[in-house]
CSV table of C-alpha atoms and ligand atoms in Angstrom, one decimal:
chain,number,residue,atom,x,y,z
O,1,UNK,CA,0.0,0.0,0.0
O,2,UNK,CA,1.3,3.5,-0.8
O,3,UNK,CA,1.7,5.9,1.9
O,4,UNK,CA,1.1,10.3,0.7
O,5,UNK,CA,0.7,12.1,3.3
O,6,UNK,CA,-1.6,15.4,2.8
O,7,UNK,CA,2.0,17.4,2.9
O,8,UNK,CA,5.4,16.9,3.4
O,9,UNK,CA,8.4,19.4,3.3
O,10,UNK,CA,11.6,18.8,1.0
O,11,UNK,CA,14.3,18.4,2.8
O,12,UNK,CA,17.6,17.2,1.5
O,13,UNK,CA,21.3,17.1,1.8
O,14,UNK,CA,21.7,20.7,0.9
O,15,UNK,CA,19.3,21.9,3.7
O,16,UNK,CA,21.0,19.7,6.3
O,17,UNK,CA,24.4,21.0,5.4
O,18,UNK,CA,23.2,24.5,5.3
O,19,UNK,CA,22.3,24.0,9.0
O,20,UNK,CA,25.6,22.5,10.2
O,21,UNK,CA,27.4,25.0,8.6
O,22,UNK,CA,25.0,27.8,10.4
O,23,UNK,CA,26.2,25.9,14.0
O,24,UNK,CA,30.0,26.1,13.1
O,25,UNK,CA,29.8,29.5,13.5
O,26,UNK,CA,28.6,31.4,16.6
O,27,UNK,CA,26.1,33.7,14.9
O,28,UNK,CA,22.5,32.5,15.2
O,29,UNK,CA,20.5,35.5,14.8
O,30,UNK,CA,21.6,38.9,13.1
O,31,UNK,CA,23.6,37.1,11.0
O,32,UNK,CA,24.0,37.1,6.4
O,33,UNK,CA,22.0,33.8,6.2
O,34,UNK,CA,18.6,36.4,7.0
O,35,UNK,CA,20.0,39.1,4.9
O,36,UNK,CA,21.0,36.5,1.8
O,37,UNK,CA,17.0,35.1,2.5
O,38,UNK,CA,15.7,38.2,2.5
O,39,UNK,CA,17.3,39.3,-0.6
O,40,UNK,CA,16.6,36.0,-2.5
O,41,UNK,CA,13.1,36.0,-1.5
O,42,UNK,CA,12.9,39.6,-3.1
O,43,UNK,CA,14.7,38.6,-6.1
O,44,UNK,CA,12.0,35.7,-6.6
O,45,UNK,CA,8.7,37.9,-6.3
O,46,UNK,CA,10.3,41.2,-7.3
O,47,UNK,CA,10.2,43.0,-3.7
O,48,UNK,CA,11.9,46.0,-3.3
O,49,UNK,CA,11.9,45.4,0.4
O,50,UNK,CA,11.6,42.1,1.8
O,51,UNK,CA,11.5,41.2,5.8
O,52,UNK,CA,11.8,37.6,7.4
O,53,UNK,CA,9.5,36.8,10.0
O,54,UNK,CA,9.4,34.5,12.7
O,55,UNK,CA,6.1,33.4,11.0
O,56,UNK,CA,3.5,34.6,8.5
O,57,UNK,CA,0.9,35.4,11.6
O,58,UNK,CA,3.9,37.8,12.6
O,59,UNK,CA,4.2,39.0,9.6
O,60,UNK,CA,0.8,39.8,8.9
O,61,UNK,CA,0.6,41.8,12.7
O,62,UNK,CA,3.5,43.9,11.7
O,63,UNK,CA,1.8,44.6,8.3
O,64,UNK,CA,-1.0,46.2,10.5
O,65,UNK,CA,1.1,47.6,13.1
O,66,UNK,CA,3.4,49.6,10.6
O,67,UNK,CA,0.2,51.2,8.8
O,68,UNK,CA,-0.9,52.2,12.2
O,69,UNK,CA,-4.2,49.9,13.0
O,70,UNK,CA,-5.2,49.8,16.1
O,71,UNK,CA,-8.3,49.7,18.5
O,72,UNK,CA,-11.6,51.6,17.2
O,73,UNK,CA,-10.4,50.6,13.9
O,74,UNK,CA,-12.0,48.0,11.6
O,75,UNK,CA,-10.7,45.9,9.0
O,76,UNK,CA,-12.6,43.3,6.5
O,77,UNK,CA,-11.2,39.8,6.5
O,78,UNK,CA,-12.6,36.7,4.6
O,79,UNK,CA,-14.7,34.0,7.2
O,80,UNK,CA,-12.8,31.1,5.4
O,81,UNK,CA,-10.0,31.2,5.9
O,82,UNK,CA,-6.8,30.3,8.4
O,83,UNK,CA,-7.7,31.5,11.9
O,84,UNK,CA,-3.9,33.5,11.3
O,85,UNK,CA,-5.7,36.2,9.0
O,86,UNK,CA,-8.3,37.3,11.7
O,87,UNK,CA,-5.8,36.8,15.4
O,88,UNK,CA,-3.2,39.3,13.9
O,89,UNK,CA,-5.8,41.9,13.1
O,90,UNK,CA,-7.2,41.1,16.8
O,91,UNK,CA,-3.2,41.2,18.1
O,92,UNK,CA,-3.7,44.7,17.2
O,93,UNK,CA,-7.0,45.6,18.9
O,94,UNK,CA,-8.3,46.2,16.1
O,95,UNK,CA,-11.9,44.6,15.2
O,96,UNK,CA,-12.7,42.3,12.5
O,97,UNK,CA,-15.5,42.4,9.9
O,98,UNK,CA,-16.2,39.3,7.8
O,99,UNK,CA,-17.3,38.2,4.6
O,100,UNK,CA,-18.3,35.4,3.2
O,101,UNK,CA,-17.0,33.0,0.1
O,102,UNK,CA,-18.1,33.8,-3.4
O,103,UNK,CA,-19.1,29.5,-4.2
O,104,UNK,CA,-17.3,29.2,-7.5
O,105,UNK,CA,-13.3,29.6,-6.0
O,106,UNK,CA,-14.1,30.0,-2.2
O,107,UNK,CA,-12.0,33.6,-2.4
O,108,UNK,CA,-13.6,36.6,-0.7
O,109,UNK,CA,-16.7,37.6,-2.1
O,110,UNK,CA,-16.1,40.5,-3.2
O,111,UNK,CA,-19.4,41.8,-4.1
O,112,UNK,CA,-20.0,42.1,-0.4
O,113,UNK,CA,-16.9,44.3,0.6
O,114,UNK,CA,-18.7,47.3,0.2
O,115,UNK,CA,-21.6,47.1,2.7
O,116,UNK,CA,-19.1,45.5,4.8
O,117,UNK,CA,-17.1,49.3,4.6
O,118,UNK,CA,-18.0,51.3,7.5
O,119,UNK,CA,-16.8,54.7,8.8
O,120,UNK,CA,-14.2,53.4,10.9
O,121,UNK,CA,-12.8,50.2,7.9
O,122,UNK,CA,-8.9,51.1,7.5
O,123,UNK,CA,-7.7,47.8,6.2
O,124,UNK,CA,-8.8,45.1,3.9
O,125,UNK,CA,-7.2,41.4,4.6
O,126,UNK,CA,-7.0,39.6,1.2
O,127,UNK,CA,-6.4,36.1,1.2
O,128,UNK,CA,-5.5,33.7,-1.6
O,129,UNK,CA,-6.8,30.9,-0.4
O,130,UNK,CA,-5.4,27.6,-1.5
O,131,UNK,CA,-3.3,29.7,-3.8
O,132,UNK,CA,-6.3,31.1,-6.2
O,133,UNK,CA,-5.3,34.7,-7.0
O,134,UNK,CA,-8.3,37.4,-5.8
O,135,UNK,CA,-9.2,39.6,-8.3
O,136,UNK,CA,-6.9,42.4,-7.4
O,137,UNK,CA,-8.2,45.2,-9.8
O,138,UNK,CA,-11.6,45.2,-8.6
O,139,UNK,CA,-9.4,45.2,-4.8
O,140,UNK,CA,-7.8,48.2,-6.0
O,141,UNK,CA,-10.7,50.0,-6.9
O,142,UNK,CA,-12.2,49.1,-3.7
O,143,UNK,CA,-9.3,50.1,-1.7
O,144,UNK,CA,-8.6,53.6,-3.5
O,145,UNK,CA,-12.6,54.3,-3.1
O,146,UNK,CA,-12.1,54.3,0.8
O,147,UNK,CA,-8.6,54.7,1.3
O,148,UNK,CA,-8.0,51.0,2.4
O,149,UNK,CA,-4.6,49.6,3.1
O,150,UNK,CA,-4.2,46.1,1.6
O,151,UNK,CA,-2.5,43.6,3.5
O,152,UNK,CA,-2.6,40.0,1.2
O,153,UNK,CA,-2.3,36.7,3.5
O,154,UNK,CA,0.1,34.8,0.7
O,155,UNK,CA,0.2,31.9,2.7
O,156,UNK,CA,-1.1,29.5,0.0
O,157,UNK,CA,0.1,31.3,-3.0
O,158,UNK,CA,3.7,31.5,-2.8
O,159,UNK,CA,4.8,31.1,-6.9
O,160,UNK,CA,1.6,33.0,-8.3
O,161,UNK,CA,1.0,35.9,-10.2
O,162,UNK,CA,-1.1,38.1,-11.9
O,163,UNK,CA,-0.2,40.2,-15.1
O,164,UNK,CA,3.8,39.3,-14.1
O,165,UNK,CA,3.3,40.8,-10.6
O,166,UNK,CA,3.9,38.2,-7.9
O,167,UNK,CA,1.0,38.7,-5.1
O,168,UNK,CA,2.2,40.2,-2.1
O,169,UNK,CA,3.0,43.0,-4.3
O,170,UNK,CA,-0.7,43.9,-5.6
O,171,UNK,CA,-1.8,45.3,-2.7
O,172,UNK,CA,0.4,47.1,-0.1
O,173,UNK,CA,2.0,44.6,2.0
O,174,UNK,CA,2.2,41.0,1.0
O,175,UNK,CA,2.8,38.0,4.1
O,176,UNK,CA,4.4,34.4,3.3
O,177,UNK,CA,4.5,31.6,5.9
O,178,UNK,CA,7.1,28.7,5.9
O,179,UNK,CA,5.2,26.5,7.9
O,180,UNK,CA,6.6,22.7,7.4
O,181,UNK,CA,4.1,21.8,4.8
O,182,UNK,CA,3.3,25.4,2.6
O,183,UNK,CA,5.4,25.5,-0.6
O,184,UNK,CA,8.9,26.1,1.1
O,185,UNK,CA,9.7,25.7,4.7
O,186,UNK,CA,12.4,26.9,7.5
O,187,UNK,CA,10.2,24.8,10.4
O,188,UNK,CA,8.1,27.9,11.3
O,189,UNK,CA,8.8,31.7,9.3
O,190,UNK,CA,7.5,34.3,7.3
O,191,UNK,CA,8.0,36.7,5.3
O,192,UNK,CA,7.0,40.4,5.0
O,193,UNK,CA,6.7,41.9,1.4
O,194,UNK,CA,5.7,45.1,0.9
O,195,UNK,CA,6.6,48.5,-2.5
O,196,UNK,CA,6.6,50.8,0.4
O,197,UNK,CA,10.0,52.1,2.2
O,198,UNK,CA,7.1,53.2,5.1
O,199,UNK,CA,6.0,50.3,5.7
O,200,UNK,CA,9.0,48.0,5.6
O,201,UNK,CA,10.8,50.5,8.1
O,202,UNK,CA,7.6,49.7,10.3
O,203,UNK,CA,7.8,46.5,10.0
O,204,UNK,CA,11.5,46.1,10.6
O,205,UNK,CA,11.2,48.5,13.7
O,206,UNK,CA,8.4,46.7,15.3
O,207,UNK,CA,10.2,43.0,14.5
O,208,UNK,CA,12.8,43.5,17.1
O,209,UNK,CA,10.8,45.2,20.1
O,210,UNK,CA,10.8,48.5,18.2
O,211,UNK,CA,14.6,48.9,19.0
O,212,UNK,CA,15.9,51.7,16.6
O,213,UNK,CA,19.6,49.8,16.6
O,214,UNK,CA,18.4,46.2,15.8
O,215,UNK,CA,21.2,45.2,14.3
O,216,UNK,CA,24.7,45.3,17.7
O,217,UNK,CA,26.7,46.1,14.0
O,218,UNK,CA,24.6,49.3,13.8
O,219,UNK,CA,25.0,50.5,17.7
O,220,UNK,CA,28.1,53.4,19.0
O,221,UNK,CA,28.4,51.2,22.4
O,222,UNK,CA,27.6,47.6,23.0
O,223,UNK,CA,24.4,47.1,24.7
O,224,UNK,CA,23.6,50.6,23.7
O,225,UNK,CA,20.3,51.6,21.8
O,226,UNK,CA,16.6,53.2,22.7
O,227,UNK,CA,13.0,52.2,22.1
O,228,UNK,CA,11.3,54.3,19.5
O,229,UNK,CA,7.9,52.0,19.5
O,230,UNK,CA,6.1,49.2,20.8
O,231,UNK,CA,7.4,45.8,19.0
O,232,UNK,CA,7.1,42.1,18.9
O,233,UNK,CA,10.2,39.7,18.7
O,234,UNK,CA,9.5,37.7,15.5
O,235,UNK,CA,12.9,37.5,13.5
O,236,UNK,CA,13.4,34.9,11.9
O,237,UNK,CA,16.7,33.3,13.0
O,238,UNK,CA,19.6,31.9,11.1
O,239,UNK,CA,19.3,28.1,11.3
O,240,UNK,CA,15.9,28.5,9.7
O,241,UNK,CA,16.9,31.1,7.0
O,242,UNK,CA,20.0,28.9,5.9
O,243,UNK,CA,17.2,26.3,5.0
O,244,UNK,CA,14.9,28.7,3.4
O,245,UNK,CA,18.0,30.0,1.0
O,246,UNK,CA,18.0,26.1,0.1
O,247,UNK,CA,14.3,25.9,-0.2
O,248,UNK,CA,14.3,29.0,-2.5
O,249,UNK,CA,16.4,27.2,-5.3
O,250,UNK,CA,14.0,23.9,-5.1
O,251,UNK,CA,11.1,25.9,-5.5
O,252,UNK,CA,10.6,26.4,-9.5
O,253,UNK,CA,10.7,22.1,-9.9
O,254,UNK,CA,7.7,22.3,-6.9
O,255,UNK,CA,5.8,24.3,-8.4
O,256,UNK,CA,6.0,22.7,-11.5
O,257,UNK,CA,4.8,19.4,-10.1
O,258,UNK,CA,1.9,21.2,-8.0
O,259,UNK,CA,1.0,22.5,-10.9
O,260,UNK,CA,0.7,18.5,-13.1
O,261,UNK,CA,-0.5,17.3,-10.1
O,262,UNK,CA,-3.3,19.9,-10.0
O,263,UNK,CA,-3.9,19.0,-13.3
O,264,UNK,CA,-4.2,15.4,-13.6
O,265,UNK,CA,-6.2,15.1,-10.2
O,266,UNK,CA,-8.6,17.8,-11.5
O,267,UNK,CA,-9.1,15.2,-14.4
O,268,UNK,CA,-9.4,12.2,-12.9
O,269,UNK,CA,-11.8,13.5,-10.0
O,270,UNK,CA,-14.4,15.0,-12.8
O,271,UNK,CA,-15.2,11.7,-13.8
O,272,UNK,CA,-16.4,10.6,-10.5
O,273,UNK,CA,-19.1,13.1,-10.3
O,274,UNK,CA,-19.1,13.2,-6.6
O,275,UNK,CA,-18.6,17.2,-6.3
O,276,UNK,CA,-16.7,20.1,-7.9
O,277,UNK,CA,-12.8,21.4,-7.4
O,278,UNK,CA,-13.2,25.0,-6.1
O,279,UNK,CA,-11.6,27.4,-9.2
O,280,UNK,CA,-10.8,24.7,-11.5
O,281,UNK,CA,-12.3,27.2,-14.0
O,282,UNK,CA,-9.4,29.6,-13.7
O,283,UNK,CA,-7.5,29.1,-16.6
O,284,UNK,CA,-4.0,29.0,-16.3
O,285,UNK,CA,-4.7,26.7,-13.0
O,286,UNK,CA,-1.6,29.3,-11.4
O,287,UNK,CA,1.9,28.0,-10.4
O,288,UNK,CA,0.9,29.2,-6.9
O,289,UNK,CA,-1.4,26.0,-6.1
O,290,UNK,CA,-1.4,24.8,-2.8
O,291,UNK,CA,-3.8,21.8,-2.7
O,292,UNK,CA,-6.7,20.3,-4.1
O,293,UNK,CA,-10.3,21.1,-2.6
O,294,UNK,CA,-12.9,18.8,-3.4
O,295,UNK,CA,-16.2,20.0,-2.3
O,296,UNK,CA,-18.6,17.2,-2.3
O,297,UNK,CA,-22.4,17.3,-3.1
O,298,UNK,CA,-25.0,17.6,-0.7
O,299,UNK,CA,-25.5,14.1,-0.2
O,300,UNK,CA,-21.7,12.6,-0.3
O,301,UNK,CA,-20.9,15.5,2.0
O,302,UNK,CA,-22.7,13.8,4.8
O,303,UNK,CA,-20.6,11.0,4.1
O,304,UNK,CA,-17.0,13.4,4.5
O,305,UNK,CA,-15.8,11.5,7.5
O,306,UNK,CA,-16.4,8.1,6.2
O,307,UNK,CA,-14.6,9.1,3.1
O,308,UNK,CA,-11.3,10.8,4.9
O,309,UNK,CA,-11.4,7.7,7.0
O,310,UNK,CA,-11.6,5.5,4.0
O,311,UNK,CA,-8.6,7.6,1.9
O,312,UNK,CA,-6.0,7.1,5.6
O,313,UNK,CA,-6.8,3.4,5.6
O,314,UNK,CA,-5.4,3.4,2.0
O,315,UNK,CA,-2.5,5.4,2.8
O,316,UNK,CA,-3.9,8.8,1.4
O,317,UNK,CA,-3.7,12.1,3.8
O,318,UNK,CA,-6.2,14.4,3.6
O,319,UNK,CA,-7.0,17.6,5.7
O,320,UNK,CA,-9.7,20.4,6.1
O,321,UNK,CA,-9.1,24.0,4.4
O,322,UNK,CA,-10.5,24.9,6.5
O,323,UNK,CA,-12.5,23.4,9.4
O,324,UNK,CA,-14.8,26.1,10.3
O,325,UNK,CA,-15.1,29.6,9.1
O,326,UNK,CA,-13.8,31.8,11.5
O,327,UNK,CA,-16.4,33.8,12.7
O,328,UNK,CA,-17.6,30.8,14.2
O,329,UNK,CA,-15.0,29.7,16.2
O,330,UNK,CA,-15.3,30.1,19.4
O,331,UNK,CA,-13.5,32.9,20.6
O,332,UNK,CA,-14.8,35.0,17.5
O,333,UNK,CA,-18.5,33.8,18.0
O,334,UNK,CA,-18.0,34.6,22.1
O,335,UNK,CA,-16.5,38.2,21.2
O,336,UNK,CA,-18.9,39.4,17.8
O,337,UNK,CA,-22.2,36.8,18.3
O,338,UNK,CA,-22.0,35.6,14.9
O,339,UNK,CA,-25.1,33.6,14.3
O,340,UNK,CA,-25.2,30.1,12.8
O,341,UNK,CA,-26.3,30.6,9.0
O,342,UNK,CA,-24.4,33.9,8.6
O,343,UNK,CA,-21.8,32.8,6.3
O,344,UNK,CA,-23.2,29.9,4.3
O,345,UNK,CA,-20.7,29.9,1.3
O,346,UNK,CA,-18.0,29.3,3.9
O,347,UNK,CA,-20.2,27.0,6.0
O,348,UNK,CA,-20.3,24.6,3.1
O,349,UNK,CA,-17.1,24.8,2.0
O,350,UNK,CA,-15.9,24.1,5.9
O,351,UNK,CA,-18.4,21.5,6.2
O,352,UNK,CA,-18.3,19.2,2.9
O,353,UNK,CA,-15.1,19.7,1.2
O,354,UNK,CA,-12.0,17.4,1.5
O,355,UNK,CA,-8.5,18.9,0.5
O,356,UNK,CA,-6.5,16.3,-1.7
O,357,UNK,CA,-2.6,16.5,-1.5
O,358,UNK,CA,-0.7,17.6,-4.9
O,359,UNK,CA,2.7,18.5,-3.3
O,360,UNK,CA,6.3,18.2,-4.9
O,361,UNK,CA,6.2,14.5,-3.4
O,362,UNK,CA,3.0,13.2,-4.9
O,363,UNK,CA,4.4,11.4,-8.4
O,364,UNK,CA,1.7,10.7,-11.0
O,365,UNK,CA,1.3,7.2,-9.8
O,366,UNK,CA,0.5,8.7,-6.7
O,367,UNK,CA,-1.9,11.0,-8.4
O,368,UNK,CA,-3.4,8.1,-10.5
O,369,UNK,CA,-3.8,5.9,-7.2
O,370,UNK,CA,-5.4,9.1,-4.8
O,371,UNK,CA,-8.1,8.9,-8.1
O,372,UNK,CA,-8.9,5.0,-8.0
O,373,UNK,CA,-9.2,4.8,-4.2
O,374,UNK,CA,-11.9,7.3,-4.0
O,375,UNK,CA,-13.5,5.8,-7.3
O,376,UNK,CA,-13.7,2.7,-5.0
O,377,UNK,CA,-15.0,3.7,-2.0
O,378,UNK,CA,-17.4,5.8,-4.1
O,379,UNK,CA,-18.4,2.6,-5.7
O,380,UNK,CA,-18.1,0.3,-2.5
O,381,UNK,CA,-20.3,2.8,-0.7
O,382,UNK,CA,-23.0,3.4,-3.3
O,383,UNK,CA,-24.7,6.1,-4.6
O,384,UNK,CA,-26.7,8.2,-1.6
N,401,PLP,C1,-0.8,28.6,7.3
N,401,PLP,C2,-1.5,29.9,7.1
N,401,PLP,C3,-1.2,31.0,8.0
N,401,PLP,C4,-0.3,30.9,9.2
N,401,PLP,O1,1.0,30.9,8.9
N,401,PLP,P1,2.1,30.8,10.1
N,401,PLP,O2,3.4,30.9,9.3
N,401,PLP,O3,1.9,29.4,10.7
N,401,PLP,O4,1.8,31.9,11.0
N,401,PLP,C5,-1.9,32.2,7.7
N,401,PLP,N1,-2.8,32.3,6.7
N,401,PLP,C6,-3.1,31.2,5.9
N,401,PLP,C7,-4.1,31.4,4.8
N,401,PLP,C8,-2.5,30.0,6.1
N,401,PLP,O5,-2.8,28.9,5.4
């Protein structure tokens, strides 16, 4: 029996010495590894300024903290997606607003920003979600209509782009995670994009407790430096940026398989008729795909569990993207009330989808034997 787990990072020789040779030395934060990241990662998307992070949920906080949101301001975030896009506008003390799923990708419905705009909105979260690209222009036109800042949650789209701009770099600050199994990993990180000098000086600032001599290189006296603002401590440290630098150069191949593996799964689930991929419409099916969503009809749906259960006992991993809109978990229906029924795109997404691995380390065999396993327990079970 073959055993694909839902994700699984690429790891190799090249990250393993990259790490040894970090722990030769004595520098393990502050160091060129970070710099060298930084400066890669920029060269892939096209960044003029690029910041590591000790993880995208950092990232994302200092997006927000360097445009200045705080409490009694508002900010519009999608209900489906990771619980990450919501706590760092929360860290802040800032309140969310959410909006449900347009049904055809599962991206922000974008249709209902505007009554979602109040007096007080100063941000609008973006997310790609599972690597679909939102339609920025109409998110531009939003934004410049009532002075929004953009902040785009890239955790699921690292690799795609629209009209040669990489996202992160469509709105006005763009956040990466490297979280084991996203496209490239340094155990936990982030990164902070961003086309404005204001903003990555903010975020820089505020990534090392809003010290304005971060770097000891940069300070007259040892130990000598001042606090200019409030700040988190989320570098990202060497260890995990000498593995990124490795992860950077396997990242065209991945993408490249995501991208056949998108593909041929895509094909092989349509003729099972048991539910539709979210955006399989999208045309050039981007580089930046993270996984496959299958959202199952009505009637197979109530049959998810049985079906996930089935997939592990054949040796395929499947997960959730993701398991409840957030609105609805707890803490978020304790603090804004949010009524069952409220967000009923997301609801069904949460609620009768299955997400299908198509990561660098799923061959087509793999692909061809996720497709027959479900076609069997399909069959085994019947139609409902
Ligand atoms: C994984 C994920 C995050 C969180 O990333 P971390 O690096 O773990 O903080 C944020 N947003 C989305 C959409 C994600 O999928």
């Amino acid at each position: 029996m073959k055993h694909i787990p839902f994700g699984r990072p690429m790891l190799g020789a090249a990250e393993q010495r990259a790490v040894c040779e970090v722990l030769e030395g004595p520098v393990l934060t502050h160091g060129d590894r970070v710099r060298e990241f930084e400066q890669a990662f920029g060269e892939f998307t096209g960044a003029a300024h690029a910041l590591a992070t000790a993880s995208c949920t950092a990232a994302m906080q200092l997006a927000h903290m360097a445009a200045g949101i705080g409490p009694g301001d508002e900010v519009i975030v999608p209900a489906q997606t990771h619980v990450a896009s919501a706590h760092a506008v929360e860290l802040c003390g800032a309140r969310c607003v959410f909006v449900d799923s347009e049904p055809r990708s599962g991206n922000m419905d974008l249709d209902q920003v505007e009554a979602a705009v109040s007096p007080r909105t100063r941000a609008l979260v973006v997310v790609h979600y599972l690597g679909k690209v939102v339609d920025m222009s109409r998110v531009a036109d939003l934004a410049g209509r009532h002075d929004l800042f953009v902040v785009e949650d890239c955790a699921l789209a690292l690799g795609a782009r629209r009209g040669g701009c990489h996202v992160g770099l469509l709105g006005d600050a763009g956040c990466f995670s490297f979280y084991p199994i996203k496209h490239i990993t340094t155990a936990e990180g982030g990164m902070l994009i961003t086309r404005h000098p204001r903003i990555a000086r903010g975020g820089a600032l505020r990534r090392a407790f809003g010290i304005d001599r971060d770097d000891p290189a940069d300070r007259d006296l040892p130990g000598m430096y001042n606090v200019s603002e409030l700040g988190l401590n989320c570098r990202l440290n060497e260890l995990s940026a000498a593995v990124g630098l490795q992860q950077l150069r396997r990242l065209p191949a991945a993408l490249e398989c995501r991208r056949r593996n998108l593909r041929l799964l895509c094909a092989g689930l349509r003729e099972l008729e048991v539910g539709d991929v979210l955006g399989e419409d999208d045309g050039d099916g981007g580089p930046g795909d993270y996984c496959l969503v299958l959202r199952l009809q009505r009637a197979w749906g109530d049959r998810r569990a049985a079906i996930m259960s089935a997939l592990a006992a054949r040796g395929v991993g499947t997960s959730i993207y993701y398991p409840r809109p957030v609105p609805l978990m707890s803490y978020y229906r304790r603090k804004y009330g949010c009524a069952d029924g409220g967000f009923p795109v997301a609801t069904a997404i949460s609620e009768r989808s299955i997400a299908l691995p198509i990561g660098p380390h799923v061959t087509e065999a793999d692909v061809a034997y996720i497709v027959a396993q479900l076609k069997a327990i399909v069959c085994k079970a019947g139609a409902p």
